[in-house]
Each structure stands twice: as structure tokens, then as C-alpha cells.
């Protein structure tokens, strides 16, 4: 009899499970979210009583910021994670948000308002609002997965003059200005020299040259890898210290736990201290325990950060041109300064770049590769006069 009941129960469970899955699939096909609530949303009821999602006012801004940071292409997942933690974002159950969680978030189409379940063949507009717009989402995914967008798309959408004042006229040393000039049928964007007027170049041309320059200065990938390896070695050294520090913290935690036990037993079992003394001791030991746990957590963060930092540095040198293309105006200018602290000069045809580009040189070591590349492609070093 028991055997039959057990078999029936199992059969019943299977049916329930299947019915449930079928129901979930049907709901998903109507654009409903049938999985655990994604961070940044909360459950809400539609007028007809059916469940849906709405933005969670406390956490949604964090998630939006994460997407916006990623979309610039200037911040690695590690950096974004640090910023979110600094601002106090926690995971769904209140635990710390992890790198894996953030990676999943930044690829989850639910945030652009789509319900996508590949195994069910579902890809449909959600019945709840998007947290970021489609363009921001796609840019973030592209930045994180490293798919190259088109320069043209950037130029269509960005009428700013990022190189204005950063590039100087090589004839009279005045910074170039950016301006729209009227043609017969349309307006054209130009960079101009306001001094000697010998430089006047279409915006697209100068910016395309600049992107070429960044591409030419890009170090060979072996060099970037060597550098990464060197950083990793150094990190491993530091990691030994972190391990030692963590062992010391574990030791301290153990000591504190024992002290807590002694305080409790002195009060409860031995009657050696009064209630007030007990509470004072207990509060102190609890506080020290908390501090020790925070210290331990810090060592865990140290351990985590290397991947993100390394990936970001590699990203920055390998993808300097793409990053510049995708960045907003302010960030483009920041990148320009980082790559060429003393600016660039342009003679109307070519960039005449100064010998020193510390950013790229650092990645080259002493090989002189950068200088050779610059010379070969016609970017003549400007000698001091
Ligand atoms: Zn000039």
C-alpha cells in the first residue's frame, strides 16, 4: 500500500510540476515575468489582480546607473560593482552584490523591458516597464562583450566637437575651434584655426584621423599580455599578505567568540558578574566582532578586485579608439587628456604628435615600438624649437 501511495505521490508531483511549467510558459508568452523578481523591480498587481512588476524606487536607480556606466565603455564590471557597493546596493536577499550577479544583470533583457526565455522560444515585450532604454542596454552589453560598433553611428548622433581646443594648429599653435558652416544645401561641421586660418578640416575627417592615430598607437597584444602577467605577479605577492592578514583576522574572530562565551557563562552560570557589567562586556565584544567581520569582508574585496582592474586596463589600451568613439563628450575629453596630456597639433593634413605619449609608452616598456609606428605612419615627432 505504501509503495502505491509513494508512486502516486510521485506521479502527482510530476503532473503538478509539468502543469506549473506549462502555466509559466503560457504566462511568459504573454510578457509576464515568472521568475524570481530581478533586482531593481518589485511585484505589483494589475487592476485585474494579475501579478506584474514595477520599478522598485530604492534599487532601480542603482541598476540604471550600472547600465549607464557600462554603456560608456569606460568602466569595467569591477569598477561598477565597487561604485554600487560604495553607494550601498545589496543583493535581493540583503547579501552583498557579487561580480557574477552584476554580469548577469547587465545582460538580462528584462531590464530593457523584454521577457526572453530561449529554451521556451519566448522573446516578447514585457507587460511591465523597462528600467533602461534599448540603446543604453545594447551599448552596455556591447561594451561588456566587446563587440565593435560603427564609427558612422557615433558621428550621426554626436554633433559635439570633442577635439575642439585639444588639437592645436601646428602653424600658429592656436587651439582649433569647432563650428558649423553653411553649404548650399546643408550645414557642415568643421574644425578651424581661428588664428592663421590655414587649418580648416571637416569634423569627420579630423576625428577619423584621431581614431586612426589611437589605433596606430595601440600596443601589440603580446605586450599587453606581458604587462598583465607582471601585474598579476605583483598581485600574487600582495595576495600572500592578504592571506596572512585574513588568517590573523580569523584568529581574532575566534578569540572574540571565546571571550563572548566566557562573558555569557560568567553571567549565566557562575553569577560572577551583574547584569549591567554583563551587558557592557557583551556590547563591547559584539562591537569588536562586527569590526573584525568588516575587516574580513575587506580582505575578500581585495581578493576580488584584481580581475576587474586588469580587464579594465587591458580594455583601455586595447580598445582606446573604440572607447573614445563610444564615450560621451566629457569622457572623450578625459580620455584624450589621459592619452595625450599635452594635446596634439595638426597641420591640415596630419597629426604632428609630440614624442611623449606616456600612457602608451608605459605599455611599451623600452622597446620603442610606439615611436617606430608613429614614424612609419607619417606622424612626425615635433621637436622642441
Ligand atoms: Zn593657425
CSV table of C-alpha atoms and ligand atoms in Angstrom, one decimal:
chain,number,residue,atom,x,y,z
A,1,UNK,CA,0.0,0.0,0.0
A,2,UNK,CA,2.8,2.4,1.0
A,3,UNK,CA,4.5,1.7,-2.3
A,4,UNK,CA,1.5,2.5,-4.3
A,5,UNK,CA,0.9,5.8,-2.4
A,6,UNK,CA,4.5,6.7,-2.9
A,7,UNK,CA,4.3,6.0,-6.6
A,8,UNK,CA,1.1,8.0,-6.8
A,9,UNK,CA,2.6,10.9,-5.0
A,10,UNK,CA,5.5,11.0,-7.4
A,11,UNK,CA,3.1,10.8,-10.4
A,12,UNK,CA,1.1,13.6,-8.9
A,13,UNK,CA,4.2,15.7,-8.3
A,14,UNK,CA,5.3,15.3,-11.8
A,15,UNK,CA,1.9,16.3,-13.1
A,16,UNK,CA,1.9,19.4,-10.9
A,17,UNK,CA,5.4,20.3,-12.0
A,18,UNK,CA,4.5,19.9,-15.6
A,19,UNK,CA,1.3,21.8,-15.3
A,20,UNK,CA,3.2,24.5,-13.5
A,21,UNK,CA,5.8,24.8,-16.2
A,22,UNK,CA,3.2,24.9,-18.9
A,23,UNK,CA,1.4,27.7,-17.0
A,24,UNK,CA,4.7,29.6,-16.6
A,25,UNK,CA,5.4,29.2,-20.3
A,26,UNK,CA,2.0,30.5,-21.2
A,27,UNK,CA,2.4,33.4,-18.8
A,28,UNK,CA,5.8,34.2,-20.2
A,29,UNK,CA,4.5,34.2,-23.7
A,30,UNK,CA,2.1,37.0,-22.6
A,31,UNK,CA,5.1,39.1,-21.4
A,32,UNK,CA,4.8,38.2,-17.8
A,33,UNK,CA,7.9,37.7,-15.6
A,34,UNK,CA,7.6,34.2,-14.0
A,35,UNK,CA,11.0,34.0,-12.3
A,36,UNK,CA,12.4,35.5,-9.1
A,37,UNK,CA,12.0,39.3,-9.1
A,38,UNK,CA,15.0,40.9,-10.7
A,39,UNK,CA,16.9,43.4,-8.6
A,40,UNK,CA,15.5,46.9,-9.3
A,41,UNK,CA,11.9,45.7,-9.6
A,42,UNK,CA,9.2,44.6,-7.2
A,43,UNK,CA,6.0,42.7,-7.6
A,44,UNK,CA,2.8,44.7,-8.3
A,45,UNK,CA,-0.8,43.9,-9.1
A,46,UNK,CA,-2.5,44.9,-12.3
A,47,UNK,CA,-6.1,46.2,-12.0
A,48,UNK,CA,-7.4,42.8,-12.9
A,49,UNK,CA,-5.4,41.3,-10.0
A,50,UNK,CA,-2.8,39.6,-12.1
A,51,UNK,CA,0.8,39.9,-10.9
A,52,UNK,CA,3.3,42.1,-12.7
A,53,UNK,CA,6.4,44.0,-11.9
A,54,UNK,CA,7.1,47.7,-11.3
A,55,UNK,CA,10.3,49.6,-10.6
A,56,UNK,CA,11.5,49.4,-7.1
A,57,UNK,CA,12.2,53.1,-6.1
A,58,UNK,CA,15.2,52.4,-3.9
A,59,UNK,CA,17.1,50.0,-6.1
A,60,UNK,CA,16.1,50.9,-9.7
A,61,UNK,CA,18.4,54.0,-9.8
A,62,UNK,CA,21.4,51.8,-8.8
A,63,UNK,CA,20.7,49.4,-11.7
A,64,UNK,CA,20.2,52.2,-14.1
A,65,UNK,CA,23.5,53.8,-13.0
A,66,UNK,CA,25.2,50.4,-13.6
A,67,UNK,CA,23.9,50.3,-17.1
A,68,UNK,CA,24.8,53.9,-17.8
A,69,UNK,CA,28.4,53.4,-16.5
A,70,UNK,CA,28.8,50.2,-18.6
A,71,UNK,CA,27.3,51.9,-21.7
A,72,UNK,CA,30.2,54.4,-21.7
A,73,UNK,CA,32.6,51.6,-22.2
A,74,UNK,CA,34.9,53.4,-19.7
A,75,UNK,CA,34.2,51.3,-16.6
A,76,UNK,CA,34.8,47.6,-16.1
A,77,UNK,CA,32.4,45.5,-14.2
A,78,UNK,CA,34.7,45.6,-11.2
A,79,UNK,CA,34.6,49.3,-11.1
A,80,UNK,CA,30.9,49.5,-11.4
A,81,UNK,CA,30.5,46.9,-8.7
A,82,UNK,CA,32.7,48.9,-6.4
A,83,UNK,CA,30.7,52.0,-7.0
A,84,UNK,CA,27.4,50.2,-6.3
A,85,UNK,CA,28.7,48.7,-3.1
A,86,UNK,CA,30.1,52.1,-2.1
A,87,UNK,CA,26.6,53.5,-2.5
A,88,UNK,CA,25.1,50.7,-0.5
A,89,UNK,CA,23.3,48.5,-3.0
A,90,UNK,CA,22.7,45.0,-1.6
A,91,UNK,CA,21.5,41.8,-3.4
A,92,UNK,CA,18.0,40.5,-3.4
A,93,UNK,CA,18.2,38.9,0.0
A,94,UNK,CA,20.3,41.7,1.5
A,95,UNK,CA,23.6,40.0,0.9
A,96,UNK,CA,26.5,41.7,-0.9
A,97,UNK,CA,26.0,42.0,-4.7
A,98,UNK,CA,28.7,40.0,-6.5
A,99,UNK,CA,30.5,40.3,-9.7
A,100,UNK,CA,28.6,37.3,-11.1
A,101,UNK,CA,25.3,38.9,-10.2
A,102,UNK,CA,26.3,42.1,-11.8
A,103,UNK,CA,27.4,40.3,-15.0
A,104,UNK,CA,24.0,38.6,-15.2
A,105,UNK,CA,22.1,41.9,-14.6
A,106,UNK,CA,24.0,43.7,-17.3
A,107,UNK,CA,23.0,41.1,-19.8
A,108,UNK,CA,19.4,40.4,-18.7
A,109,UNK,CA,17.0,41.8,-21.4
A,110,UNK,CA,14.4,42.1,-18.7
A,111,UNK,CA,15.9,45.5,-17.9
A,112,UNK,CA,15.1,46.8,-21.4
A,113,UNK,CA,11.5,45.5,-20.9
A,114,UNK,CA,11.7,42.2,-22.7
A,115,UNK,CA,10.9,38.7,-21.4
A,116,UNK,CA,13.4,36.3,-23.1
A,117,UNK,CA,13.5,32.6,-22.3
A,118,UNK,CA,15.4,30.9,-25.1
A,119,UNK,CA,14.6,27.3,-24.1
A,120,UNK,CA,10.9,28.2,-24.3
A,121,UNK,CA,11.2,30.1,-27.6
A,122,UNK,CA,10.0,33.2,-25.8
A,123,UNK,CA,11.2,36.7,-26.7
A,124,UNK,CA,8.4,39.3,-26.2
A,125,UNK,CA,7.8,42.8,-24.9
A,126,UNK,CA,7.2,42.7,-21.2
A,127,UNK,CA,3.9,43.7,-19.5
A,128,UNK,CA,5.9,45.9,-17.2
A,129,UNK,CA,8.1,49.0,-17.7
A,130,UNK,CA,11.8,48.9,-18.9
A,131,UNK,CA,14.4,50.1,-16.5
A,132,UNK,CA,16.7,51.4,-19.2
A,133,UNK,CA,16.1,52.2,-22.8
A,134,UNK,CA,17.1,49.8,-25.5
A,135,UNK,CA,20.0,51.9,-26.7
A,136,UNK,CA,21.6,52.1,-23.3
A,137,UNK,CA,21.1,48.4,-22.8
A,138,UNK,CA,22.6,47.5,-26.1
A,139,UNK,CA,25.6,49.7,-25.6
A,140,UNK,CA,26.2,48.3,-22.1
A,141,UNK,CA,26.1,44.7,-23.5
A,142,UNK,CA,28.4,45.6,-26.4
A,143,UNK,CA,30.9,47.3,-24.0
A,144,UNK,CA,30.9,44.3,-21.8
A,145,UNK,CA,31.1,41.7,-24.5
A,146,UNK,CA,33.4,43.9,-26.6
A,147,UNK,CA,31.6,43.9,-30.0
A,148,UNK,CA,32.8,46.8,-32.2
A,149,UNK,CA,30.2,49.4,-33.2
A,150,UNK,CA,30.4,51.6,-36.3
A,151,UNK,CA,32.1,55.0,-36.3
A,152,UNK,CA,29.3,56.3,-38.5
A,153,UNK,CA,26.6,55.6,-36.0
A,154,UNK,CA,28.5,57.7,-33.5
A,155,UNK,CA,29.1,60.6,-35.9
A,156,UNK,CA,25.4,60.7,-36.8
A,157,UNK,CA,24.4,61.0,-33.2
A,158,UNK,CA,27.0,63.3,-31.8
A,159,UNK,CA,27.2,66.9,-33.2
A,160,UNK,CA,29.7,67.9,-30.5
A,161,UNK,CA,33.3,68.8,-31.2
A,162,UNK,CA,35.3,66.7,-28.7
A,163,UNK,CA,38.7,67.7,-30.3
A,164,UNK,CA,38.0,71.4,-30.0
A,165,UNK,CA,40.7,73.2,-28.1
A,166,UNK,CA,42.5,69.9,-27.6
A,167,UNK,CA,44.1,69.9,-31.1
A,168,UNK,CA,46.2,72.9,-31.9
A,169,UNK,CA,47.1,74.4,-35.3
A,170,UNK,CA,50.7,73.4,-36.0
A,171,UNK,CA,51.3,76.6,-38.0
A,172,UNK,CA,50.4,79.2,-35.3
A,173,UNK,CA,49.8,77.0,-32.2
A,174,UNK,CA,46.3,78.3,-31.6
A,175,UNK,CA,43.7,75.8,-30.4
A,176,UNK,CA,41.3,74.7,-33.1
A,177,UNK,CA,37.6,75.7,-32.8
A,178,UNK,CA,34.6,73.7,-33.9
A,179,UNK,CA,31.9,75.3,-36.0
A,180,UNK,CA,29.0,74.6,-38.4
A,181,UNK,CA,29.4,76.2,-41.8
A,182,UNK,CA,26.6,76.7,-44.2
A,183,UNK,CA,26.8,75.0,-47.6
A,184,UNK,CA,24.3,75.4,-50.4
A,185,UNK,CA,22.0,72.6,-49.2
A,186,UNK,CA,23.2,71.6,-45.8
A,187,UNK,CA,25.3,72.6,-42.8
A,188,UNK,CA,28.8,71.1,-42.4
A,189,UNK,CA,30.8,70.6,-39.2
A,190,UNK,CA,34.4,71.9,-39.4
A,191,UNK,CA,37.4,72.3,-37.1
A,192,UNK,CA,39.1,75.6,-37.9
A,193,UNK,CA,42.2,77.6,-36.8
A,194,UNK,CA,40.9,80.9,-35.6
A,195,UNK,CA,44.4,82.5,-35.9
A,196,UNK,CA,46.1,81.9,-39.3
A,197,UNK,CA,43.1,80.1,-40.9
A,198,UNK,CA,45.5,77.6,-42.5
A,199,UNK,CA,43.7,74.7,-40.9
A,200,UNK,CA,40.1,74.0,-41.8
A,201,UNK,CA,39.1,70.4,-41.7
A,202,UNK,CA,35.7,68.6,-41.8
A,203,UNK,CA,34.8,67.3,-38.4
A,204,UNK,CA,34.5,63.7,-39.6
A,205,UNK,CA,37.9,63.8,-41.2
A,206,UNK,CA,39.8,65.1,-38.2
A,207,UNK,CA,38.0,62.7,-35.9
A,208,UNK,CA,38.6,59.7,-38.2
A,209,UNK,CA,42.3,60.7,-38.3
A,210,UNK,CA,42.3,60.8,-34.5
A,211,UNK,CA,40.8,57.3,-34.3
A,212,UNK,CA,43.4,56.1,-36.7
A,213,UNK,CA,46.1,57.6,-34.5
A,214,UNK,CA,44.8,55.8,-31.5
A,215,UNK,CA,44.7,52.6,-33.5
A,216,UNK,CA,48.3,53.0,-34.6
A,217,UNK,CA,49.5,53.7,-31.1
A,218,UNK,CA,47.8,50.6,-29.8
A,219,UNK,CA,50.5,48.3,-28.3
A,220,UNK,CA,50.8,44.8,-29.7
A,221,UNK,CA,48.7,42.3,-27.8
A,222,UNK,CA,51.7,40.3,-26.6
A,223,UNK,CA,53.0,43.4,-24.8
A,224,UNK,CA,49.6,43.9,-23.1
A,225,UNK,CA,49.7,40.3,-22.0
A,226,UNK,CA,53.2,40.6,-20.6
A,227,UNK,CA,52.2,43.6,-18.7
A,228,UNK,CA,49.1,41.8,-17.4
A,229,UNK,CA,51.3,38.9,-16.3
A,230,UNK,CA,53.6,41.3,-14.5
A,231,UNK,CA,50.7,43.0,-12.7
A,232,UNK,CA,49.3,39.6,-11.8
A,233,UNK,CA,52.7,38.5,-10.3
A,234,UNK,CA,52.8,41.6,-8.2
A,235,UNK,CA,49.2,40.9,-7.2
A,236,UNK,CA,50.0,37.4,-6.2
A,237,UNK,CA,52.7,38.8,-3.9
A,238,UNK,CA,50.2,41.1,-2.3
A,239,UNK,CA,47.8,38.3,-2.1
A,240,UNK,CA,50.1,36.5,0.2
A,241,UNK,CA,49.9,39.4,2.6
A,242,UNK,CA,46.1,39.4,2.3
A,243,UNK,CA,46.1,35.7,3.1
A,244,UNK,CA,48.2,36.4,6.2
A,245,UNK,CA,46.0,39.3,7.2
A,246,UNK,CA,42.9,37.1,6.8
A,247,UNK,CA,44.4,34.4,8.9
A,248,UNK,CA,45.1,37.0,11.7
A,249,UNK,CA,41.5,38.2,11.4
A,250,UNK,CA,40.2,34.7,11.7
A,251,UNK,CA,42.3,34.2,14.8
A,252,UNK,CA,40.9,37.4,16.2
A,253,UNK,CA,37.4,36.4,15.4
A,254,UNK,CA,37.9,33.1,17.2
A,255,UNK,CA,39.4,34.8,20.3
A,256,UNK,CA,36.5,37.2,20.4
A,257,UNK,CA,34.0,34.3,20.1
A,258,UNK,CA,35.7,32.6,23.1
A,259,UNK,CA,35.6,35.9,25.0
A,260,UNK,CA,31.9,36.2,24.3
A,261,UNK,CA,31.3,32.7,25.6
A,262,UNK,CA,33.2,33.5,28.8
A,263,UNK,CA,31.2,36.6,29.3
A,264,UNK,CA,28.0,34.8,28.9
A,265,UNK,CA,28.9,31.9,31.2
A,266,UNK,CA,30.3,34.3,33.8
A,267,UNK,CA,26.9,35.9,34.0
A,268,UNK,CA,24.6,33.0,33.3
A,269,UNK,CA,26.2,30.0,35.0
A,270,UNK,CA,28.7,31.4,37.5
A,271,UNK,CA,26.9,34.5,38.7
A,272,UNK,CA,30.3,36.2,38.8
A,273,UNK,CA,29.1,39.5,37.2
A,274,UNK,CA,25.9,41.5,37.5
A,275,UNK,CA,23.6,42.2,34.6
A,276,UNK,CA,25.0,45.7,33.9
A,277,UNK,CA,28.5,44.5,33.7
A,278,UNK,CA,27.4,41.6,31.6
A,279,UNK,CA,25.6,43.9,29.1
A,280,UNK,CA,28.6,46.3,28.9
A,281,UNK,CA,31.0,43.5,28.2
A,282,UNK,CA,28.7,41.8,25.7
A,283,UNK,CA,28.2,45.1,23.8
A,284,UNK,CA,31.9,45.6,23.6
A,285,UNK,CA,32.7,42.2,22.4
A,286,UNK,CA,29.8,42.3,19.9
A,287,UNK,CA,31.2,45.6,18.5
A,288,UNK,CA,34.7,44.1,18.1
A,289,UNK,CA,33.2,41.1,16.4
A,290,UNK,CA,31.4,43.3,13.9
A,291,UNK,CA,34.6,45.3,13.2
A,292,UNK,CA,36.6,42.0,12.7
A,293,UNK,CA,33.9,40.8,10.3
A,294,UNK,CA,34.1,44.0,8.3
A,295,UNK,CA,37.9,43.6,8.2
A,296,UNK,CA,37.4,40.1,6.9
A,297,UNK,CA,35.0,41.3,4.3
A,298,UNK,CA,37.6,43.9,3.1
A,299,UNK,CA,40.1,41.2,2.5
A,300,UNK,CA,37.5,39.4,0.4
A,301,UNK,CA,37.1,42.6,-1.7
A,302,UNK,CA,40.8,42.9,-2.1
A,303,UNK,CA,40.9,39.4,-3.4
A,304,UNK,CA,38.1,40.0,-5.9
A,305,UNK,CA,39.2,43.3,-7.4
A,306,UNK,CA,42.2,42.2,-9.5
A,307,UNK,CA,40.3,40.6,-12.3
A,308,UNK,CA,38.1,43.7,-12.9
A,309,UNK,CA,41.1,46.1,-12.7
A,310,UNK,CA,43.3,44.0,-15.0
A,311,UNK,CA,40.5,43.5,-17.5
A,312,UNK,CA,39.8,47.2,-17.4
A,313,UNK,CA,43.4,48.2,-18.0
A,314,UNK,CA,43.7,45.8,-20.9
A,315,UNK,CA,40.5,47.1,-22.3
A,316,UNK,CA,41.7,50.7,-22.1
A,317,UNK,CA,44.8,50.1,-24.1
A,318,UNK,CA,43.4,47.6,-26.5
A,319,UNK,CA,40.3,49.5,-27.2
A,320,UNK,CA,41.3,53.1,-26.9
A,321,UNK,CA,39.8,54.1,-30.2
A,322,UNK,CA,36.5,52.3,-29.6
A,323,UNK,CA,36.3,53.7,-26.1
A,324,UNK,CA,36.8,57.2,-27.4
A,325,UNK,CA,34.1,56.6,-30.1
A,326,UNK,CA,31.6,55.4,-27.7
A,327,UNK,CA,32.2,57.8,-24.8
A,328,UNK,CA,30.2,60.9,-24.1
A,329,UNK,CA,31.7,64.3,-24.7
A,330,UNK,CA,33.1,64.8,-21.2
A,331,UNK,CA,34.6,61.3,-21.1
A,332,UNK,CA,36.1,61.6,-24.6
A,333,UNK,CA,37.9,64.7,-23.4
A,334,UNK,CA,39.1,62.9,-20.3
A,335,UNK,CA,40.4,60.1,-22.4
A,336,UNK,CA,42.1,62.5,-24.8
A,337,UNK,CA,43.9,64.1,-21.8
A,338,UNK,CA,44.9,60.7,-20.5
A,339,UNK,CA,46.3,59.5,-23.8
A,340,UNK,CA,48.0,62.8,-24.8
A,341,UNK,CA,48.4,65.1,-21.7
A,342,UNK,CA,50.0,67.9,-23.7
A,343,UNK,CA,47.4,67.8,-26.6
A,344,UNK,CA,48.1,67.3,-30.3
A,345,UNK,CA,48.9,69.5,-33.2
A,346,UNK,CA,47.5,69.2,-36.7
A,347,UNK,CA,48.9,70.8,-39.8
A,348,UNK,CA,45.8,70.5,-42.0
A,349,UNK,CA,46.8,67.0,-43.3
A,350,UNK,CA,48.4,65.1,-40.5
A,351,UNK,CA,48.7,65.0,-36.7
A,352,UNK,CA,52.1,66.1,-35.6
A,353,UNK,CA,52.2,64.3,-32.3
A,354,UNK,CA,54.8,65.0,-29.6
A,355,UNK,CA,57.3,62.2,-28.9
A,356,UNK,CA,55.9,61.5,-25.5
A,357,UNK,CA,52.6,59.7,-25.1
A,358,UNK,CA,53.2,58.4,-21.5
A,359,UNK,CA,50.1,56.3,-21.5
A,360,UNK,CA,51.1,54.2,-24.5
A,361,UNK,CA,54.8,54.3,-23.7
A,362,UNK,CA,54.2,52.7,-20.3
A,363,UNK,CA,52.8,49.8,-22.1
A,364,UNK,CA,55.7,49.6,-24.5
A,365,UNK,CA,58.5,49.4,-21.9
A,366,UNK,CA,61.8,50.2,-23.6
A,367,UNK,CA,61.0,48.6,-27.0
A,368,UNK,CA,60.4,51.9,-28.8
A,369,UNK,CA,57.6,50.3,-30.7
A,370,UNK,CA,55.4,53.3,-30.4
A,371,UNK,CA,57.9,55.7,-31.9
A,372,UNK,CA,58.6,53.4,-34.8
A,373,UNK,CA,54.9,53.1,-35.5
A,374,UNK,CA,54.4,56.8,-35.3
A,375,UNK,CA,57.2,57.5,-37.7
A,376,UNK,CA,56.2,54.8,-40.2
A,377,UNK,CA,52.7,56.1,-40.5
A,378,UNK,CA,53.8,59.6,-41.0
A,379,UNK,CA,53.1,61.1,-37.6
A,380,UNK,CA,56.3,63.1,-37.3
A,381,UNK,CA,57.6,63.8,-33.8
A,382,UNK,CA,57.5,67.5,-33.0
A,383,UNK,CA,61.0,68.6,-31.8
A,384,UNK,CA,61.3,71.4,-29.3
A,385,UNK,CA,62.3,74.6,-31.1
B,1,LIG,ZN1,46.8,78.5,-37.4
